[in-house]
mmCIF file of C-alpha atoms in Angstrom:
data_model
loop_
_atom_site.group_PDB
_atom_site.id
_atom_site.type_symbol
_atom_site.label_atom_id
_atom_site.label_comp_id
_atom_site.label_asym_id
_atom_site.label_seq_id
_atom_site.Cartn_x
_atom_site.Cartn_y
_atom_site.Cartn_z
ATOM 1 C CA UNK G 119 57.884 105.457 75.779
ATOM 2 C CA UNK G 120 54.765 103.541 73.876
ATOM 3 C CA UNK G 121 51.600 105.162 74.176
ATOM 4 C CA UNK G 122 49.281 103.588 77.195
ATOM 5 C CA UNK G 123 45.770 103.132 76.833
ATOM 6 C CA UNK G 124 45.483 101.674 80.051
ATOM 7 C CA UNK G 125 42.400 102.881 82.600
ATOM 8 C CA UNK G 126 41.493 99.035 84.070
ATOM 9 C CA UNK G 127 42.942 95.685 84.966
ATOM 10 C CA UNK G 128 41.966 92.779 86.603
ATOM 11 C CA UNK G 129 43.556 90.392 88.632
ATOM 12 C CA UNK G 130 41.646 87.315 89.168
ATOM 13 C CA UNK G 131 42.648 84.807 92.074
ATOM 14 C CA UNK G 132 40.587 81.838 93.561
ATOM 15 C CA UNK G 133 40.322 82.866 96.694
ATOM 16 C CA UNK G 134 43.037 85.249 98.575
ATOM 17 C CA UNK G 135 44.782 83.460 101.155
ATOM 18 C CA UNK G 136 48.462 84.246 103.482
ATOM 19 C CA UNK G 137 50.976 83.048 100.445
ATOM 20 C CA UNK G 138 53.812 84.751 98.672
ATOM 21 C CA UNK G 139 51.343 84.860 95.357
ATOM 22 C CA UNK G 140 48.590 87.359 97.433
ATOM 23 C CA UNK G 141 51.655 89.352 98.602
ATOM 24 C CA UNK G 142 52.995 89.926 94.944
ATOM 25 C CA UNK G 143 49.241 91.061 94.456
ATOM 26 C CA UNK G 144 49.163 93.459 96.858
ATOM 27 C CA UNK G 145 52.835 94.961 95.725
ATOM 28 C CA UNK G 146 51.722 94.689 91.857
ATOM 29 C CA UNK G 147 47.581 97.135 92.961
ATOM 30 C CA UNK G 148 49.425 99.495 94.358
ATOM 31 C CA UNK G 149 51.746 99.826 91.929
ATOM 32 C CA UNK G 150 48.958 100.321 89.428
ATOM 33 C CA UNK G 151 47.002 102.489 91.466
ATOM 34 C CA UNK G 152 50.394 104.572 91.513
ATOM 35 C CA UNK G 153 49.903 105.091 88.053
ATOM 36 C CA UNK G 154 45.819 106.029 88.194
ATOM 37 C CA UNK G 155 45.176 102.703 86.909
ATOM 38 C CA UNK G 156 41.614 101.583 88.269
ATOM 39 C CA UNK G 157 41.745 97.480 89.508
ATOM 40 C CA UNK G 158 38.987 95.073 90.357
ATOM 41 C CA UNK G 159 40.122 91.766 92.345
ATOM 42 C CA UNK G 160 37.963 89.224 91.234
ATOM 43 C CA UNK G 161 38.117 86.329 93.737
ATOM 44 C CA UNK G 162 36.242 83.308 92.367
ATOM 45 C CA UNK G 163 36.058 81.297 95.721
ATOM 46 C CA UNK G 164 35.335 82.537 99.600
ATOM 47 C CA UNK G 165 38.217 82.769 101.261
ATOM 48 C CA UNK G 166 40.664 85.340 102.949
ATOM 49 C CA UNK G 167 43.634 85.091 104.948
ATOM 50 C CA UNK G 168 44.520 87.812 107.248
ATOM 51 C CA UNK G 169 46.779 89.151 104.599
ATOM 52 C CA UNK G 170 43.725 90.169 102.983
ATOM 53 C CA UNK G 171 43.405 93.476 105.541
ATOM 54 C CA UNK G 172 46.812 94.828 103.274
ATOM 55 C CA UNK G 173 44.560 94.701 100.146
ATOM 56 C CA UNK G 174 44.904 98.088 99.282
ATOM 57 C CA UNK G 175 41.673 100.388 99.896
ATOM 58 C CA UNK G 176 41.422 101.580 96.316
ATOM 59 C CA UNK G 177 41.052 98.271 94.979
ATOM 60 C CA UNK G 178 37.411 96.931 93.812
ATOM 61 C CA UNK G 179 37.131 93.597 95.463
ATOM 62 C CA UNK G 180 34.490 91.485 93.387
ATOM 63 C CA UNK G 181 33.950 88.130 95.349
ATOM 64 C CA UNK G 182 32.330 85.587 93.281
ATOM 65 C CA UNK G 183 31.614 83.094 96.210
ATOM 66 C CA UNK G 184 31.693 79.913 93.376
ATOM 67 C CA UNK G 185 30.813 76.315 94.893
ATOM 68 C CA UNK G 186 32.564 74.605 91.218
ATOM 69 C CA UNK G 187 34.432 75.324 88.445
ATOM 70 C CA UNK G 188 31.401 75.699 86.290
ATOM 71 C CA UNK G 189 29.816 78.887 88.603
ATOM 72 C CA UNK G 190 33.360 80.640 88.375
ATOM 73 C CA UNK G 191 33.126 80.131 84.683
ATOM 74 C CA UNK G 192 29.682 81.536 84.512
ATOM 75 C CA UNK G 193 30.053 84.207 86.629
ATOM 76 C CA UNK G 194 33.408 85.156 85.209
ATOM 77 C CA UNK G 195 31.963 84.591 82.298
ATOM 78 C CA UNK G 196 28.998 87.445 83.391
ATOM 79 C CA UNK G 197 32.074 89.434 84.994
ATOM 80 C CA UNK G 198 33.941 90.006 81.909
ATOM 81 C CA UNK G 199 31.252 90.968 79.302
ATOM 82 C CA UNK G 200 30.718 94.475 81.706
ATOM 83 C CA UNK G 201 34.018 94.392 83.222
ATOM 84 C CA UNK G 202 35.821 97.500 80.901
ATOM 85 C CA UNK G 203 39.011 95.919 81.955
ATOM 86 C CA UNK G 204 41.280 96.603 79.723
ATOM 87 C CA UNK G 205 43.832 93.479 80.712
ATOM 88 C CA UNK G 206 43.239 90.762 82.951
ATOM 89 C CA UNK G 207 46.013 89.049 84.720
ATOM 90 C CA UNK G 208 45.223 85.649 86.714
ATOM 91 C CA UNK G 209 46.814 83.447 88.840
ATOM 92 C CA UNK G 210 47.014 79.700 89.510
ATOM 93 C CA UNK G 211 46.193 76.716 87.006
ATOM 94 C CA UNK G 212 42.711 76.353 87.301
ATOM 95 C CA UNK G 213 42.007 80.026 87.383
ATOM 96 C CA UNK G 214 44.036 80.449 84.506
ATOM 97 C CA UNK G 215 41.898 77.934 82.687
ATOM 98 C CA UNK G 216 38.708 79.394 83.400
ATOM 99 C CA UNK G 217 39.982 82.771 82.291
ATOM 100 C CA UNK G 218 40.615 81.553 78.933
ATOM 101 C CA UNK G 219 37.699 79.812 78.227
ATOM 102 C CA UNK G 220 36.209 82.986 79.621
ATOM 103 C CA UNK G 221 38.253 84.611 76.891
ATOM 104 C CA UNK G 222 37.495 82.212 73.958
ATOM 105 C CA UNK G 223 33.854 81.754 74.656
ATOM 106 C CA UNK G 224 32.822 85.960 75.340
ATOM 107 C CA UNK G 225 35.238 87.126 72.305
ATOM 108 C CA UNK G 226 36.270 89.611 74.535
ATOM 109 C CA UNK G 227 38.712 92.097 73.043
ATOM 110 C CA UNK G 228 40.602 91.961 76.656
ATOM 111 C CA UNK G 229 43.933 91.200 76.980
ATOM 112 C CA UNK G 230 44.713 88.241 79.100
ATOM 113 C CA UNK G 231 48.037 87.341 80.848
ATOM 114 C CA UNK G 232 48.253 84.013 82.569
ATOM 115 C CA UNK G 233 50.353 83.912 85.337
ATOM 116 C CA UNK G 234 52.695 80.816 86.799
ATOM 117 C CA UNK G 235 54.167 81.324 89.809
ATOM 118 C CA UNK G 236 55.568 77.963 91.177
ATOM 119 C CA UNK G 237 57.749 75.664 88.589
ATOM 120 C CA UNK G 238 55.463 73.656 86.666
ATOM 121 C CA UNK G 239 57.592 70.140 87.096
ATOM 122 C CA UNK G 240 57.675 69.751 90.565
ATOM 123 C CA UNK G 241 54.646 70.765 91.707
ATOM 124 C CA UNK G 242 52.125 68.739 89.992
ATOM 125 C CA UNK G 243 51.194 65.185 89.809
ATOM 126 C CA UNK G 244 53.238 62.650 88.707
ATOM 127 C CA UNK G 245 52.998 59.702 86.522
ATOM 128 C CA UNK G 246 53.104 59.538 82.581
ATOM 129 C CA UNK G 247 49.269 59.521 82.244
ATOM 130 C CA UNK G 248 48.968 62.696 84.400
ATOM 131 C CA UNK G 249 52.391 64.266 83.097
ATOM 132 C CA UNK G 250 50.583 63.964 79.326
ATOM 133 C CA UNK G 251 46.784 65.379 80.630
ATOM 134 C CA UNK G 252 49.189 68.549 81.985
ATOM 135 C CA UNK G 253 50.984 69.129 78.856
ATOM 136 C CA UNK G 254 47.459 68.952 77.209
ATOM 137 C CA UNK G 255 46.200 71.821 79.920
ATOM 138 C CA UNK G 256 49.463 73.849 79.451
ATOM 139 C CA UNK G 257 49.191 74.015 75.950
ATOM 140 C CA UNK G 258 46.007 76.224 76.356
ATOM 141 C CA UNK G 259 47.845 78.499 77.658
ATOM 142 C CA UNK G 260 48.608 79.601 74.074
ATOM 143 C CA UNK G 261 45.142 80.833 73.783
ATOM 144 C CA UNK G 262 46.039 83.385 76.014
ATOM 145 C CA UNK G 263 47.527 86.492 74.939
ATOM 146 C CA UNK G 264 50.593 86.305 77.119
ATOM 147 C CA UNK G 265 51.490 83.702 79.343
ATOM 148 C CA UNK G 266 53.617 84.952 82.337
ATOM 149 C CA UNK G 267 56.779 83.448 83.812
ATOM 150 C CA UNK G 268 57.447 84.702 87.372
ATOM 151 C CA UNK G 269 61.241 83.570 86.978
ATOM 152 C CA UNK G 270 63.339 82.073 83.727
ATOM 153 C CA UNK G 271 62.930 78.667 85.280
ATOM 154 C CA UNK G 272 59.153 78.595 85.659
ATOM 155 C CA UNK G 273 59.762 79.560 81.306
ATOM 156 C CA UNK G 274 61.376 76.727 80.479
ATOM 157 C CA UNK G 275 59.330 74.462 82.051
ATOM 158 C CA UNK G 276 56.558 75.931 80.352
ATOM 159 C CA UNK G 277 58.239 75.489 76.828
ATOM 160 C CA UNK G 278 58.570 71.630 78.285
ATOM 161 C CA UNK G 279 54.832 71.814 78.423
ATOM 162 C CA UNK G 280 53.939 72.962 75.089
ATOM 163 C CA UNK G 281 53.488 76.543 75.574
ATOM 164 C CA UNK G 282 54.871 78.965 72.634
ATOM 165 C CA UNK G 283 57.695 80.449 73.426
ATOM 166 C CA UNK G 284 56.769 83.947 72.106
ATOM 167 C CA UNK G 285 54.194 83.789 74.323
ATOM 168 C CA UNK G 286 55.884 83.565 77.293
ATOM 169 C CA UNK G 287 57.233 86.909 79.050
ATOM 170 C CA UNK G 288 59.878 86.620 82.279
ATOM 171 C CA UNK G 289 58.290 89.140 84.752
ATOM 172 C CA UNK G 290 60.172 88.704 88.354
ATOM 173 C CA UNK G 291 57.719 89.891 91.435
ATOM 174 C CA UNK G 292 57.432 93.065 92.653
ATOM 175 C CA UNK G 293 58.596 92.183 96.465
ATOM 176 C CA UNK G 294 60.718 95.670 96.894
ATOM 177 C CA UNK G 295 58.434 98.794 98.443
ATOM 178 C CA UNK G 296 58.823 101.331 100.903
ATOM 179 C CA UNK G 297 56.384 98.986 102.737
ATOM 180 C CA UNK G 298 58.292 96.851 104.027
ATOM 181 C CA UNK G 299 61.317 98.698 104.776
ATOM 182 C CA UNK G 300 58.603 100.670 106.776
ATOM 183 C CA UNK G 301 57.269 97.573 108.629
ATOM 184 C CA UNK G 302 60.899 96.449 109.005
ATOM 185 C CA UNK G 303 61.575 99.085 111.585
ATOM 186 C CA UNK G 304 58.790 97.623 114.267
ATOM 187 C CA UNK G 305 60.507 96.033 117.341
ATOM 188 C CA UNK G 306 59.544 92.296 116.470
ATOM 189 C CA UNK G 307 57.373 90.730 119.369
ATOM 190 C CA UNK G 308 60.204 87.447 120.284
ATOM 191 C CA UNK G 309 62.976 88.321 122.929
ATOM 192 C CA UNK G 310 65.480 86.113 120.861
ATOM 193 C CA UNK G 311 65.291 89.097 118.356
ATOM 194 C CA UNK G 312 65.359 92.007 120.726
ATOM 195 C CA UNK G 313 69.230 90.074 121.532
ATOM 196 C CA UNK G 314 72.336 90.726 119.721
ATOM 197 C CA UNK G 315 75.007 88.464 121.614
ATOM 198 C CA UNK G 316 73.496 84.908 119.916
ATOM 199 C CA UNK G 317 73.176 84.839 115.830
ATOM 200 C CA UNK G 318 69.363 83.865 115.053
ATOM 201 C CA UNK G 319 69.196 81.921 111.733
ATOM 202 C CA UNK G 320 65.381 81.913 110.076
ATOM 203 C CA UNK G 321 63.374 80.272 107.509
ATOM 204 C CA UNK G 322 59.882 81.756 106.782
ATOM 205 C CA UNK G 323 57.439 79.811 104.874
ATOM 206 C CA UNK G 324 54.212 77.514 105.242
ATOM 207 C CA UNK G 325 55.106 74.061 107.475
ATOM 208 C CA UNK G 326 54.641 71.947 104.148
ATOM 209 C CA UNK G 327 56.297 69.636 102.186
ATOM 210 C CA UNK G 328 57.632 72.376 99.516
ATOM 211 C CA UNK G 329 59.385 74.485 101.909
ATOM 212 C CA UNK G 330 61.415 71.308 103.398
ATOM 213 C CA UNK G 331 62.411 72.413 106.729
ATOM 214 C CA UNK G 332 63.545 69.199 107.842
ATOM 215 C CA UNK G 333 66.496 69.995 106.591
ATOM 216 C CA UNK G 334 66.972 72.893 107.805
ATOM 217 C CA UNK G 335 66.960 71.064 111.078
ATOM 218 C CA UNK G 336 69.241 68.867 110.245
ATOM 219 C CA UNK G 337 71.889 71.483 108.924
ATOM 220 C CA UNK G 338 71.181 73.616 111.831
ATOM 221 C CA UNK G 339 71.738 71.234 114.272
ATOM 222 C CA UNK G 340 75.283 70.698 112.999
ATOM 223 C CA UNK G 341 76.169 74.053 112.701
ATOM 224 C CA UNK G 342 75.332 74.291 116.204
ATOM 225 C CA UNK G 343 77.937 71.836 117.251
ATOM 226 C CA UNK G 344 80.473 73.985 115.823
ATOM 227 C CA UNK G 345 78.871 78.182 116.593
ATOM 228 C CA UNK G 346 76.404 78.982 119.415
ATOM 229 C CA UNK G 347 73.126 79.999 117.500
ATOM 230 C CA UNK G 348 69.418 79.779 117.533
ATOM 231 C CA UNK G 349 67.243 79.002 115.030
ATOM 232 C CA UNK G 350 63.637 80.468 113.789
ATOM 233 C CA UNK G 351 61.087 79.377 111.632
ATOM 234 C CA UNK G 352 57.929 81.866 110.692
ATOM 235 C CA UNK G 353 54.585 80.145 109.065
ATOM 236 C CA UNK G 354 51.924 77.447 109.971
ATOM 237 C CA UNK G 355 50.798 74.017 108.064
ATOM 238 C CA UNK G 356 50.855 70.557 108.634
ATOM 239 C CA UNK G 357 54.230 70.119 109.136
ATOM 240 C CA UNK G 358 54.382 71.985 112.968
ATOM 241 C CA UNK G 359 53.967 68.363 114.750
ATOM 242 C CA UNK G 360 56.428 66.566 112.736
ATOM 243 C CA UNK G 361 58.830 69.422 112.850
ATOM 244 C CA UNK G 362 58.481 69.972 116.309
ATOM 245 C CA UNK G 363 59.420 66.139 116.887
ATOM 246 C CA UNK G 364 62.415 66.100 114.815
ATOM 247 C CA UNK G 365 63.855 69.132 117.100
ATOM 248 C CA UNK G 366 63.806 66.910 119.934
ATOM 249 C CA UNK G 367 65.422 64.202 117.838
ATOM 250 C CA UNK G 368 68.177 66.494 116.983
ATOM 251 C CA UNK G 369 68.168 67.778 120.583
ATOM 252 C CA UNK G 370 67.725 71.566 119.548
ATOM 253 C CA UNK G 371 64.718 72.154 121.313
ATOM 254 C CA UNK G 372 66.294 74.761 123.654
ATOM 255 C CA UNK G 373 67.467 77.146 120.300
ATOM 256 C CA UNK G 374 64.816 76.189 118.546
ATOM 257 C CA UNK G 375 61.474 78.041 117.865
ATOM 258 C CA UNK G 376 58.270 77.958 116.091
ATOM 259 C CA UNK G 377 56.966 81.637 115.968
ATOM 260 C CA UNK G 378 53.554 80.505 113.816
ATOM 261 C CA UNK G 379 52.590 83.502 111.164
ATOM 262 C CA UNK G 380 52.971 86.933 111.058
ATOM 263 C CA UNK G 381 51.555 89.471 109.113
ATOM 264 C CA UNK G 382 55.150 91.430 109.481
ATOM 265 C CA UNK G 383 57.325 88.963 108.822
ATOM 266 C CA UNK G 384 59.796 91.849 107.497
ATOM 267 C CA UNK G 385 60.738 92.989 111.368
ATOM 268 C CA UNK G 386 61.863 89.072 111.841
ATOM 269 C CA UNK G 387 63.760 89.247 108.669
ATOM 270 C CA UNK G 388 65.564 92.635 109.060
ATOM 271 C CA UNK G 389 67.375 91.196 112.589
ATOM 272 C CA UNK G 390 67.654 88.058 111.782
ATOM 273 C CA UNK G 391 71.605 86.768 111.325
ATOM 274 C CA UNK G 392 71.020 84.675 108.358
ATOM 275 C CA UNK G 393 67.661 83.575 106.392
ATOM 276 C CA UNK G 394 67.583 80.337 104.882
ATOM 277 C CA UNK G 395 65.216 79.160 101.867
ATOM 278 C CA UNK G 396 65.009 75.567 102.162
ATOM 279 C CA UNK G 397 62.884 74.680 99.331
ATOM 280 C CA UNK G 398 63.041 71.678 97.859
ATOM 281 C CA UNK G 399 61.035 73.575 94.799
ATOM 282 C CA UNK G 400 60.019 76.826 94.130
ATOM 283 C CA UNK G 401 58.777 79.010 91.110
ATOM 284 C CA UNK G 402 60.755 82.708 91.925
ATOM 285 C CA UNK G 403 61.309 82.461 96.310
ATOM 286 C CA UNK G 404 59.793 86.353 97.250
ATOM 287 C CA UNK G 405 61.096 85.408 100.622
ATOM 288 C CA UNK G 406 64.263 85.139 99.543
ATOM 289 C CA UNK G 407 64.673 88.439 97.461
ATOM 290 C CA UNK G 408 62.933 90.092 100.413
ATOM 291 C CA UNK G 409 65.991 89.346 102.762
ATOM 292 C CA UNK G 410 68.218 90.696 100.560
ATOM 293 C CA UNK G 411 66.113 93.632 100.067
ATOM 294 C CA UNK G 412 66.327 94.558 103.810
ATOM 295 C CA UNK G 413 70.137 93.494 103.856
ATOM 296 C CA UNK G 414 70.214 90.426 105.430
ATOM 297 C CA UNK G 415 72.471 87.855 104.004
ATOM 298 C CA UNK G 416 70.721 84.603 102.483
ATOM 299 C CA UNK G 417 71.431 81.384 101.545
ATOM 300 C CA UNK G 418 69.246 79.113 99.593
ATOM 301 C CA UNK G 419 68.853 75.309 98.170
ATOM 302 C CA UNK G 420 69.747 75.668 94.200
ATOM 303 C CA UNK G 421 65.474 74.676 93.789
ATOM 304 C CA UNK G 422 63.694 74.626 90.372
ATOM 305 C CA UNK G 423 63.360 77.293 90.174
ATOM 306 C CA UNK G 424 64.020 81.506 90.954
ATOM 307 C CA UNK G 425 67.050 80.898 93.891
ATOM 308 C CA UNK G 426 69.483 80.676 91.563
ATOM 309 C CA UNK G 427 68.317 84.192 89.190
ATOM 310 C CA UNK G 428 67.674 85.782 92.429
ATOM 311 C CA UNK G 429 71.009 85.397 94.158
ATOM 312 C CA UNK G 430 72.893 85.566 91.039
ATOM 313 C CA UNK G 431 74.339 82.238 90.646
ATOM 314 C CA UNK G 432 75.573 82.963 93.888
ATOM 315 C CA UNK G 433 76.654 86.398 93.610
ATOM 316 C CA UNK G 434 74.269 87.025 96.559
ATOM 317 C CA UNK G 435 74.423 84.410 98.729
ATOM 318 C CA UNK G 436 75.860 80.652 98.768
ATOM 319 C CA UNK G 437 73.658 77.879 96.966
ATOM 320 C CA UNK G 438 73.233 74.561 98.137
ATOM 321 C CA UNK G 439 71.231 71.302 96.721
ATOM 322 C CA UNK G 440 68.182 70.520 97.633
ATOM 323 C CA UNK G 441 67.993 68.458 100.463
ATOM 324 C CA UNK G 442 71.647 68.449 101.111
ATOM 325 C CA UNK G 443 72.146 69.181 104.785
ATOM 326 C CA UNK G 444 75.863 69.168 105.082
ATOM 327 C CA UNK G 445 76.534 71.390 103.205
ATOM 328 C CA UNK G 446 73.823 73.844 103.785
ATOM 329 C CA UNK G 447 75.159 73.400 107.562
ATOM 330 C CA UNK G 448 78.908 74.560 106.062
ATOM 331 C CA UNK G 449 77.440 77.342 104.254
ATOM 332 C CA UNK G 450 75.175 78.464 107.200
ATOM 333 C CA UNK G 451 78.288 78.580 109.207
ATOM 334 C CA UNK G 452 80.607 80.591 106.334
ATOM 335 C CA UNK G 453 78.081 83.078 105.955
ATOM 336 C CA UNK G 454 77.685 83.824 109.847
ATOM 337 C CA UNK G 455 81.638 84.291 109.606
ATOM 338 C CA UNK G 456 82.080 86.460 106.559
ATOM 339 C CA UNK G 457 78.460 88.102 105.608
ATOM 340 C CA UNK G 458 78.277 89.891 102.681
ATOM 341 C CA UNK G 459 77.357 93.707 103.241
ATOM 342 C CA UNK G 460 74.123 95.338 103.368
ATOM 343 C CA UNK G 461 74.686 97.460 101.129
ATOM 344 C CA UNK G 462 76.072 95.230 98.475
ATOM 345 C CA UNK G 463 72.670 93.206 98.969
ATOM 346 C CA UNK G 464 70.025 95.799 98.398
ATOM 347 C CA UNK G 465 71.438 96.593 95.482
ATOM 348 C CA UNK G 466 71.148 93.419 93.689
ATOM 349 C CA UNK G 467 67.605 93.727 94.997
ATOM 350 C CA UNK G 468 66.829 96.311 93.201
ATOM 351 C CA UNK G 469 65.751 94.386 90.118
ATOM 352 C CA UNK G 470 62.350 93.560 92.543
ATOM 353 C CA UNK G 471 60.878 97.388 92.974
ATOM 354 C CA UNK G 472 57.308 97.845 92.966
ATOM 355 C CA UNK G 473 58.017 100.312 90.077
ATOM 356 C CA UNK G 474 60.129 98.201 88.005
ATOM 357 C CA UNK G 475 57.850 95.629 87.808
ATOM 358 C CA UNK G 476 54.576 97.324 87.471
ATOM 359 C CA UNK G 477 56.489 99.463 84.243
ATOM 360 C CA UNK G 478 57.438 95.930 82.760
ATOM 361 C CA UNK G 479 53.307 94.848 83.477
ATOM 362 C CA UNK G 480 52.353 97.681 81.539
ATOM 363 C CA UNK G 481 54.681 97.428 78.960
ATOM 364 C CA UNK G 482 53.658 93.902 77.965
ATOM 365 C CA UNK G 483 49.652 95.042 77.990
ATOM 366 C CA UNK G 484 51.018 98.174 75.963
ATOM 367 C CA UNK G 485 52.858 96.099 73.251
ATOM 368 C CA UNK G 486 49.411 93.503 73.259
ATOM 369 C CA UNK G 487 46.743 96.383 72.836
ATOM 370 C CA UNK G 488 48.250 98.326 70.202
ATOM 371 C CA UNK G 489 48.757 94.849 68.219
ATOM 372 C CA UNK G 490 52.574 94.273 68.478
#
């Protein structure tokens, strides 16, 4: 075991909203405050979704209220040179940014990890002059003193970009706690799930392009033709309007249901007959590793990038391509006959612990503060 000197870190969002990112956060305090490790959340932007009541109550929440880019880097700026953080770890592009030129400009003796969590191909702009200004912002990533990969995928693309490979550390998200097999046990509020006769399939995610759950219409509706089921979908965006027309398209409207959020999504998950990730990209899928986690079988689109390392290369659960209905609808309707086992599931989740991943977070500040 390496010695820790380790009494501080920092995580530094822009502002904390209701995605998979802020739940990691939550997961990845706690796991620190576990260990008597003291943590500020610096939020650069106002802003909280109502996921921000789970922030845990030992955590220093520093809001920084910025208008611009230039008042985050100031105030981080301010932040850092009284902080006595002994790491930092931020999240998101921009944030990321700031916190390096926070880094180069202070001459800070802080460690700083830069986190990606969503794969750096798909979800950016496109075009050749805009694909060469991102390789020019990815390479600063090598100013940082570790720049953090949230699945093998989400690596390589980074290595695409310009970013030194030793710099790059593979740290999956810490989605597994006693948590949420706690909240898994509350009766969820929808009759559909208080109802064992009819198998409820269910897709969890924001109603946006990324998450694709058109076609997860379109594969449930011809599953249905074939198996009585119903089908779920937890989260809110832009999508709902669009979605809720195709459903009348497809003529599902009577098995089909848009619950909106939930701050326990886990009580859904746990009864659910089958979750479905969608995705048409991704950069790990906690969803996804969180079904498995409570023992309900999965099956995911093979999406740049984190389905495929989290079920195994199918081990898990089936993978399909993205966008391909069909044959999401055939594997939707082979995993509803032959399921794998609970058990069998939650132990190939057991790579996502809470204290797994908070040991590998402190190994990596470890090995950077006493100069390896």
């Amino acid at each position: 075991m390496m010695t820790r000197n380790i009494d501080k870190l920092t995580i530094v969002l822009p502002f904390f909203g209701d995605g998979g990112m802020e739940r990691a956060m939550i997961n990845l305090c706690e796991g620190f405050l576990a260990r008597q490790i003291s943590v500020d959340l610096v939020l650069l932007r106002k802003g909280y979704g109502t996921l921000a009541s789970e922030i845990p109550s030992g955590v220093k929440v520093i809001e920084f209220g910025a208008k611009n880019y230039y008042q985050a880097f100031f105030k981080y700026y301010n932040y850092l040179k009284n902080s006595k953080a002994d790491g930092i770890i931020s999240l998101a592009t921009p944030t990321n940014l700031i916190c390096i030129a926070g880094k180069l400009s202070s001459r800070e003796k802080i460690k700083l990890l830069v986190s990606t969590q969503v794969t750096v191909t798909s979800d950016g702009p496109k075009g050749l002059i805009k694909r060469i200004l991102r390789k020019f912002i990815y390479r600063l990533y090598n100013f940082a003193d570790v720049a953090h990969a949230a699945s093998l995928g989400v690596a390589e693309d980074l290595v695409s970009f310009g970013v030194n490979k030793g710099k790059i550390k593979v740290i999956y998200n810490p989605v597994v706690s006693p948590k949420i097999l706690e909240m898994s046990q509350q009766e969820p509020p929808h009759e559909w799930f208080r109802q064992k006769e009819v198998p409820i399939v269910l897709g969890i995610g924001r109603l946006v392009a990324q998450k694709d759950f058109f076609t997860l219409l379109r594969a449930f509706a011809l599953a249905r033709k074939e198996k009585n089921m119903r089908l779920a979908i937890l989260g809110e965006g832009p999508d709902r309007e669009a979605l809720i027309r195709l459903s009348q398209e497809l003529g599902i409207t009577s098995d089909f249901v848009l619950l909106g959020f939930s701050n326990n999504p886990y009580s859904y998950l746990k009864r659910a007959s089958l979750f479905i990730l969608s995705s048409a990209w991704e950069g790990f899928g906690n969803v996804l590793a969180e079904a498995i986690a409570l023992g309900t079988p999965a099956v995911s689109t093979d999406c740049p990038h984190g389905p495929r390392e989290i079920l195994e290369n199918g081990k898990y659960g089936k993978l399909v391509g993205v966008g391909d209905f069909i044959n999401l609808s055939t594997a939707i309707l082979e995993t509803l006959v032959q399921p794998p086992s609970s058990d069998f599931l939650q132990k190939g989740a057991e790579r996502f612990t809470i204290e797994k991943v908070t040991e590998e977070y402190l190994n990596v500040f470890t090995e950077k503060i006493n100069g390896k």
